[in-house]
Short mmCIF file of C-alpha atoms in Angstrom, two decimals:
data_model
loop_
_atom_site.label_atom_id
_atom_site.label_comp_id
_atom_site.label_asym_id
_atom_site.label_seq_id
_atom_site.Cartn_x
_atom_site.Cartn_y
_atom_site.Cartn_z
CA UNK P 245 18.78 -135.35 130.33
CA UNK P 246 19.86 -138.82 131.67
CA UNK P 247 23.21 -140.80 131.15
CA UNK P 248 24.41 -144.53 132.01
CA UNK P 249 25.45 -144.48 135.61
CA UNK P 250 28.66 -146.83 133.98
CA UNK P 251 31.07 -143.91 134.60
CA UNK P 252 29.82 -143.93 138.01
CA UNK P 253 30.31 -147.19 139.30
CA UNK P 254 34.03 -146.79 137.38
CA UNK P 255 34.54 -144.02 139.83
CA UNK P 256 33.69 -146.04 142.65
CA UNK P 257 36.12 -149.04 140.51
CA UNK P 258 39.05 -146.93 140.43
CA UNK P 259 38.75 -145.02 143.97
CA UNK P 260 38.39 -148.62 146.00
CA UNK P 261 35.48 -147.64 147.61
CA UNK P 262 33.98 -150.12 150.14
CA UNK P 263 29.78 -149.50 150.93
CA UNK P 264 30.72 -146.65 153.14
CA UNK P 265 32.93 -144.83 150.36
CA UNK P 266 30.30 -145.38 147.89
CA UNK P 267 27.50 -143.65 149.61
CA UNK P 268 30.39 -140.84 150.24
CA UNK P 269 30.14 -140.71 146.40
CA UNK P 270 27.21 -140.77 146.11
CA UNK P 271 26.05 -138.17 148.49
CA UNK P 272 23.37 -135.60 147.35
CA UNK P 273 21.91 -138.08 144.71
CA UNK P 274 18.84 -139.96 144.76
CA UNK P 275 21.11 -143.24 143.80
CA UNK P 276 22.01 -145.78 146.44
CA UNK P 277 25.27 -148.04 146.58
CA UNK P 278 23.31 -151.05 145.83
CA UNK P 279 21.71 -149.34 142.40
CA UNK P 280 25.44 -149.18 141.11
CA UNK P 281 24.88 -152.99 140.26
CA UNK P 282 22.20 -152.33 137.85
CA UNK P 283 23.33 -152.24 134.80
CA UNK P 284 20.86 -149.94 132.88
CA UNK P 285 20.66 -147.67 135.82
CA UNK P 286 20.52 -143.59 134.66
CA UNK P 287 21.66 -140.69 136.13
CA UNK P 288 20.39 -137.00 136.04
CA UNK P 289 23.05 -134.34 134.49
CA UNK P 290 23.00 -132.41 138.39
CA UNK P 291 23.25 -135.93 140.27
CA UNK P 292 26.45 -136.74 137.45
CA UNK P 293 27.63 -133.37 138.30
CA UNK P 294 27.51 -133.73 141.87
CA UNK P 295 29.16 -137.10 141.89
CA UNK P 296 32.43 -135.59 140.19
CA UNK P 297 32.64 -133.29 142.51
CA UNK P 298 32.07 -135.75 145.21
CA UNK P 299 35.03 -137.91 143.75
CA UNK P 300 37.22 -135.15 142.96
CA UNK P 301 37.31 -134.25 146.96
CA UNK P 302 37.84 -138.40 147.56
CA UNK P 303 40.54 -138.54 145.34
CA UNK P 304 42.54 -135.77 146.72
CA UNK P 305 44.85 -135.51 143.84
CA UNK P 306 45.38 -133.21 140.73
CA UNK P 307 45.48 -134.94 137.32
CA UNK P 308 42.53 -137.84 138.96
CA UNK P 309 40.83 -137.01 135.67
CA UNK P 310 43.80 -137.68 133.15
CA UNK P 311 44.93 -140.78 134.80
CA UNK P 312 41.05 -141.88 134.82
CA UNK P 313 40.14 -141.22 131.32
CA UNK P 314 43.81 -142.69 130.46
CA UNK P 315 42.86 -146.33 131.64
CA UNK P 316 39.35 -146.31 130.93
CA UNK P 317 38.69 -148.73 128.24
CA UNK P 318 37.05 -148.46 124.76
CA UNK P 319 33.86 -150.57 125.58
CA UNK P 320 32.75 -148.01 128.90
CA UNK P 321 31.60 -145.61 126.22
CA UNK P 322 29.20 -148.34 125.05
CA UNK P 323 27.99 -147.20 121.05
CA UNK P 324 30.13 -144.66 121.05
CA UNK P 325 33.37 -146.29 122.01
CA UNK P 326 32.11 -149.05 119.77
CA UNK P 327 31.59 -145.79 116.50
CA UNK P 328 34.71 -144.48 117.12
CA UNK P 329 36.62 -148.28 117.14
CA UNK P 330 35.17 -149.49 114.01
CA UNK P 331 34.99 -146.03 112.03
CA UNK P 332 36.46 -146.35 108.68
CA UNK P 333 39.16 -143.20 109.54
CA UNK P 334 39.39 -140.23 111.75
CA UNK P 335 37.22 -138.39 109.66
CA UNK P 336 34.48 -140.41 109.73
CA UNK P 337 35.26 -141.49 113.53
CA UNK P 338 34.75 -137.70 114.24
CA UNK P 339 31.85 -136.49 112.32
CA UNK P 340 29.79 -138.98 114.25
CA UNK P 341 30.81 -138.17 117.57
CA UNK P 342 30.58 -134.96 117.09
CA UNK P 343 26.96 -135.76 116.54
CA UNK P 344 26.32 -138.45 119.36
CA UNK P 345 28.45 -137.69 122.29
CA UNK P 346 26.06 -136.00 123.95
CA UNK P 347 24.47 -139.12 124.79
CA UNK P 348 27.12 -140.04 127.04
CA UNK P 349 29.08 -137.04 128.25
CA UNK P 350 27.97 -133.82 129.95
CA UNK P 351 29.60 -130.68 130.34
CA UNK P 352 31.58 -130.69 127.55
CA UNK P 353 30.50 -130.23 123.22
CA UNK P 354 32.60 -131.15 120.67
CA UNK P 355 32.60 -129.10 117.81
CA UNK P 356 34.96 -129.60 114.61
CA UNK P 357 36.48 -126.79 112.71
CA UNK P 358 38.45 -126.94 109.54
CA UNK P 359 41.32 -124.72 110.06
CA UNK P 360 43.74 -125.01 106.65
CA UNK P 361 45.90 -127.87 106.54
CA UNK P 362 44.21 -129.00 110.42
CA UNK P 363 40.92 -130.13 111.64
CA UNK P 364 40.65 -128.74 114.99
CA UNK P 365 38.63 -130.68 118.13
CA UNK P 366 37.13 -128.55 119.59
CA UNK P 367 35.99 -128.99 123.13
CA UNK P 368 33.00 -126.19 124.80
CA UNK P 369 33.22 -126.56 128.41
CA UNK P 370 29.13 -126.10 129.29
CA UNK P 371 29.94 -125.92 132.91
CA UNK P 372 31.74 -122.97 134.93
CA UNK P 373 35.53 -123.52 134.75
CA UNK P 374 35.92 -124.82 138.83
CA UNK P 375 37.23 -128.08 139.74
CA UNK P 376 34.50 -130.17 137.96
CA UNK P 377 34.20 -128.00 134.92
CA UNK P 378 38.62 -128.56 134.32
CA UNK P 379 37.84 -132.36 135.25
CA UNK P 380 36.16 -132.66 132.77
CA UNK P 381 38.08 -131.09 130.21
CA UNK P 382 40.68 -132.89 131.29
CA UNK P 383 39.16 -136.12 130.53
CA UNK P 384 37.56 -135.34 126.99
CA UNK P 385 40.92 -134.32 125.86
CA UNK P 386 42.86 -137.36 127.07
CA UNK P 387 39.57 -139.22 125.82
CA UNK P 388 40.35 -137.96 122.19
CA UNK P 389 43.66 -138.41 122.09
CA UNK P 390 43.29 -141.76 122.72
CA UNK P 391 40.27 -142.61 120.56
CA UNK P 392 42.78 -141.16 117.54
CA UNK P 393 46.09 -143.11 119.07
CA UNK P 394 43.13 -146.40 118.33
CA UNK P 395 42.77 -145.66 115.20
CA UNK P 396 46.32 -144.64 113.71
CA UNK P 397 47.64 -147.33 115.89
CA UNK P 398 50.65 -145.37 117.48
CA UNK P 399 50.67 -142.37 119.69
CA UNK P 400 49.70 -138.91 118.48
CA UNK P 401 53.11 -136.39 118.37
CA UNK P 402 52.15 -134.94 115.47
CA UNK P 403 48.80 -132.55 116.74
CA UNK P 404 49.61 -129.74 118.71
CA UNK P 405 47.03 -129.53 121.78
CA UNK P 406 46.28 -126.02 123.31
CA UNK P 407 44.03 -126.08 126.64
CA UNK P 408 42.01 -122.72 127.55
CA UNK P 409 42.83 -122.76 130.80
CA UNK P 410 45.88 -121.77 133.01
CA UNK P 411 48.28 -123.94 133.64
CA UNK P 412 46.86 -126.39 136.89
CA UNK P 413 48.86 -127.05 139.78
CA UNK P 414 49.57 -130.54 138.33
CA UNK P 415 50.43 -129.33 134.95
CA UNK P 416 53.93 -131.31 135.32
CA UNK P 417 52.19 -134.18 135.07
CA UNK P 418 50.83 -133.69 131.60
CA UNK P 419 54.12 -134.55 129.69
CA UNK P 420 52.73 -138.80 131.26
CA UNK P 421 49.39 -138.32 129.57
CA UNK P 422 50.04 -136.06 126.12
CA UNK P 423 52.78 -137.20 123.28
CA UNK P 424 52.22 -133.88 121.06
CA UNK P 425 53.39 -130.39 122.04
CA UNK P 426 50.62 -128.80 124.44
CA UNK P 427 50.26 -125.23 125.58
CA UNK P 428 48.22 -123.28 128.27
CA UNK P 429 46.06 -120.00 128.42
CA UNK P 430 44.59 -120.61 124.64
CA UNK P 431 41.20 -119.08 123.85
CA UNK P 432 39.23 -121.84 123.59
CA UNK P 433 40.69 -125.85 124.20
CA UNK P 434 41.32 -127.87 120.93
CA UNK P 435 43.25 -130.60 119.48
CA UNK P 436 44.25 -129.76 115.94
CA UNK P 437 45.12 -132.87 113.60
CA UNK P 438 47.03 -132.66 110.73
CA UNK P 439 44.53 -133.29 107.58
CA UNK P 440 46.77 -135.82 106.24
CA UNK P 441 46.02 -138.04 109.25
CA UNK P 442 42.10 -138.10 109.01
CA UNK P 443 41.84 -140.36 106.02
CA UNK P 444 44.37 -142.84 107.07
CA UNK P 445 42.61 -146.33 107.30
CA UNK P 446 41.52 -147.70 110.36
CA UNK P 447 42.94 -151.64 110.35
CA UNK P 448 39.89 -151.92 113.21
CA UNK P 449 37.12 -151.01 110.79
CA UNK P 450 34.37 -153.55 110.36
CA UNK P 451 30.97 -151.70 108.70
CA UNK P 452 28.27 -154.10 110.43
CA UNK P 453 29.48 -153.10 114.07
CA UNK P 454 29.54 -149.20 112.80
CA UNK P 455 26.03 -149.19 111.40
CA UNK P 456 24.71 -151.28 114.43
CA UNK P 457 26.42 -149.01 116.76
CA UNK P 458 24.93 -145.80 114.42
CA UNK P 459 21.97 -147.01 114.77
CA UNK P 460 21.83 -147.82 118.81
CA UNK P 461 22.95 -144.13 118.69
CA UNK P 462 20.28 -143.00 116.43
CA UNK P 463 18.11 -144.67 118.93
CA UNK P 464 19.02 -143.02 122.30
CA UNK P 465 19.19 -139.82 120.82
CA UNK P 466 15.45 -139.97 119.59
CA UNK P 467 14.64 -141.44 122.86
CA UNK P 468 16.11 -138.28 124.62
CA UNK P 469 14.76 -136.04 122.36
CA UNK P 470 11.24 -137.52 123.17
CA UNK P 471 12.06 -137.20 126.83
CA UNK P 472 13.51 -133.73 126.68
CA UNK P 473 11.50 -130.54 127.85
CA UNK P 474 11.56 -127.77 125.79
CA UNK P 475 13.59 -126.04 127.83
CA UNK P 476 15.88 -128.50 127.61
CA UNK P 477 16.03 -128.51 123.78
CA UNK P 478 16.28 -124.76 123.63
CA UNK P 479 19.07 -124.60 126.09
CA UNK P 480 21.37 -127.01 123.74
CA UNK P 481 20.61 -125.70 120.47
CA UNK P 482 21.82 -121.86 122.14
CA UNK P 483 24.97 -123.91 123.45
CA UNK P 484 25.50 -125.43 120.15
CA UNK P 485 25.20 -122.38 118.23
CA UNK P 486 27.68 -119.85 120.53
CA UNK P 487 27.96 -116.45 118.98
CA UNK P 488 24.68 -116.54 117.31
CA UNK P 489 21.71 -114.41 119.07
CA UNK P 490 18.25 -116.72 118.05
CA UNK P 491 15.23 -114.56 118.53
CA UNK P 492 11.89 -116.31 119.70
CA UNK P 493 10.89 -116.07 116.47
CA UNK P 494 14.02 -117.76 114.55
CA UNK P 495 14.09 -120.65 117.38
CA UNK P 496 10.31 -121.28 116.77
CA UNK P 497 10.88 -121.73 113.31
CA UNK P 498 13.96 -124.05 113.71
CA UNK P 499 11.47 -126.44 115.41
CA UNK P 500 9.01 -125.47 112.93
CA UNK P 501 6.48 -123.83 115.41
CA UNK P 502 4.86 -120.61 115.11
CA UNK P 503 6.30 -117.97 118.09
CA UNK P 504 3.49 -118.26 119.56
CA UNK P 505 3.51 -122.01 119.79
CA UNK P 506 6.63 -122.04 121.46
CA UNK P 507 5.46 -119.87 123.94
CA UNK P 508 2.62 -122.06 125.00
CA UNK P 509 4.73 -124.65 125.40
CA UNK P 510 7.12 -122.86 127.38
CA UNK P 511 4.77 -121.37 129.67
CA UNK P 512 3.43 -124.72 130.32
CA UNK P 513 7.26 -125.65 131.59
CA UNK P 514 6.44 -122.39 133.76
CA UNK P 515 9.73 -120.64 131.91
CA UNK P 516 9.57 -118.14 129.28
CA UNK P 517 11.98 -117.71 126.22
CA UNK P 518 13.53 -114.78 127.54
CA UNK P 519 14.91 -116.24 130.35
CA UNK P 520 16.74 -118.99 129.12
CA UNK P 521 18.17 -117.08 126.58
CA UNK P 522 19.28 -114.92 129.20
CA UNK P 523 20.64 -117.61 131.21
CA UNK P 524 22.85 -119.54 128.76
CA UNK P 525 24.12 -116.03 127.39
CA UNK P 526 25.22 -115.14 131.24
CA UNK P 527 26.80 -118.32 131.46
CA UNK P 528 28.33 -117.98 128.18
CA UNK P 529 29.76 -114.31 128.84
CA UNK P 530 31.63 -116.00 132.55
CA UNK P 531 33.11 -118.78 130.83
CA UNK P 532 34.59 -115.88 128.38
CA UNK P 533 35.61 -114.25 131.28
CA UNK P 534 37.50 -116.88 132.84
CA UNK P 535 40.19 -116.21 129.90
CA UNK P 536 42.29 -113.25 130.71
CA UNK P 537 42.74 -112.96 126.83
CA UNK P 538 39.22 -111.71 126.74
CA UNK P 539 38.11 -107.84 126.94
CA UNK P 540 34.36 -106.98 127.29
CA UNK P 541 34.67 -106.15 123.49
CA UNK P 542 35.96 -109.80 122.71
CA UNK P 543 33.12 -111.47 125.08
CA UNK P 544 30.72 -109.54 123.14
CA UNK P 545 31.60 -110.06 119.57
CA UNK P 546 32.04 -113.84 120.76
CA UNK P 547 28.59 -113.98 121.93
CA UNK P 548 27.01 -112.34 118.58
CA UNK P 549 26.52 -108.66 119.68
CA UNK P 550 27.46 -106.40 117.09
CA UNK P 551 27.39 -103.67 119.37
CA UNK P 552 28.78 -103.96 122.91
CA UNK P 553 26.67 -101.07 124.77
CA UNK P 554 23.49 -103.36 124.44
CA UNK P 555 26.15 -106.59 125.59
CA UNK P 556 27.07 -103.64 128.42
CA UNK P 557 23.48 -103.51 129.14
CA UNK P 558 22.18 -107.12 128.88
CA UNK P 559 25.34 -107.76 131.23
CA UNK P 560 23.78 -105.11 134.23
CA UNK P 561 20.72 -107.22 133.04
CA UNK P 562 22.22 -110.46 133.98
CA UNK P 563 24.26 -109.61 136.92
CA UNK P 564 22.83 -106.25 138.34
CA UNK P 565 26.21 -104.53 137.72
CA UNK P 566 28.26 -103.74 134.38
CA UNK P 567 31.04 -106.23 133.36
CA UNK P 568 33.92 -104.00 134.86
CA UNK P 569 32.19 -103.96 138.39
CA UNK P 570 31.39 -108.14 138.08
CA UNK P 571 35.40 -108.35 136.82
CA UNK P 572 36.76 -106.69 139.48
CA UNK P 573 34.78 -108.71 142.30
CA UNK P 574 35.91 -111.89 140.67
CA UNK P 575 39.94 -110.52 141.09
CA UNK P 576 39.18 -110.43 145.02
#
């Protein structure tokens, strides 16, 4: 998966960086400070990865990713920003996004669930929960806070925003960046919106810029889906889908492949089903784990085993040692 290198070169915009800071940036990469000036110049997910972490050690200072995504204008999400400005309301603002984001932000999915009178935002951190992985929660939530504040034309007290994640060293500086009451240590990170809110008219609605920018979205997404390995494909759909278990047999079908199929094709990407599955559920069960409101019973149910001695075992599977053992090593 590629992105726009535009959030790059607004790193290098916002941290001053002279020639010599921007190959600092973009150390580890295959990109060059002179590529920043191409406009339709991508960017691998690891080289966008790298680069946060690369800026986040430049910058030097907690809260670099609230007071980033806080200035960062509308248009720098290109179709997106452009879907979400000229949506008819939040509800319709939403439902796209939740489909299309992808296309211009990694590490984090946004999911929407309907939780009685609130529709709650809610954001899947896909990376482990270290400096870049809390930058860029950090940013999607200040992101969607502000894509609502555009459409209901005011600031947003009235959600109530809870962040699954201790409280950061810089958590004082919140109170700059969120109007509505905010919380640490949740289960999961989510902005819930009153349901009242979600049909209120958008005075910035125009229906020619929303299909056009639809359809630029339909677009890239086909042209990453043609691009995409099937590794690749398989991976997202399992992060996508937390808490349900796909067999080989119930992913082939999704694509509408026979089993064996699927395994052809994955054997040709020298990988075998098995193995991914294995990965994204590993990485699934430490991003659990990262929450001290989870127990090895929790992590399991919330990864779709019904019975936690086979999550016990696939867990020795994973890490060579049961989940007590891999706990207790993190605590060190």
């Amino acid at each position: 998966m590629k992105y726009p290198a535009t959030y790059v070169r607004l790193l290098a915009r916002d941290l001053r960086l002279d020639q010599a800071g921007q190959k600092r940036l973009l150390a580890g990469t295959s990109l060059l400070p002179e590529d920043l000036a191409v406009l339709d110049q991508m960017i691998s997910h690891g080289e966008q990865i790298r680069v946060l972490r690369n800026a986040i050690a430049m910058a030097g200072r907690g809260g670099f990713a609230l007071d980033l995504a806080a200035r960062m204008p509308v248009a720098a999400h290109g179709p997106l920003g452009a879907l979400l400005s000229a949506s008819a309301c939040l509800l319709d603002a939403w439902a796209a996004l939740e489909r299309y984001h992808a296309l211009r932000t990694p590490g984090v999915q946004i999911r929407r669930v309907f939780t009685g009178q609130h529709m709650a935002i809610r954001l899947d951190l896909q990376l482990p929960l270290d400096a870049v992985g809390l930058f860029c929660l950090e940013a999607m939530a200040v992101t969607v806070q502000r894509g609502i504040e555009l459409i209901i034309g005011r600031r947003l007290r009235e959600a109530e925003i809870r962040f699954g994640y201790p409280a950061p060293a810089h958590a004082s500086t919140y109170a700059d960046y969120f109007s509505s009451p905010y919380s640490f240590g949740a289960e999961e990170t989510e902005i819930r919106v009153p349901m009242p809110l979600l049909e209120q008219p958008n005075p910035y609605h125009d229906r020619a810029i929303y299909e056009q920018a639809l359809r630029q979205c339909e677009l890239l997404e086909q042209a990453r889906r043609d691009d995409e390995s099937w590794s690749l494909r398989i991976t997202r759909l399992l992060q996508q889908h937390p808490g349900q278990l796909w067999s080989l047999a119930s992913m082939a079908e999704h694509y509408g492949l026979s089993s064996r199929t699927l395994m052809r094709y994955l054997k040709v990407e020298g990988v075998n089903y098995q193995t991914l599955l294995d990965a994204e559920l590993a990485r699934q069960a430490a991003a659990h784990f990262a929450s001290p409101r989870h127990s090895v019973e929790s992590v399991a149910l919330a990864l779709g085993y019904n019975d936690v001695t086979a999550f016990r075992r696939a867990f020795r599977r994973w890490y060579g040692m049961p989940p007590s053992h891999w706990l207790q090593q993190r605590r060190v």
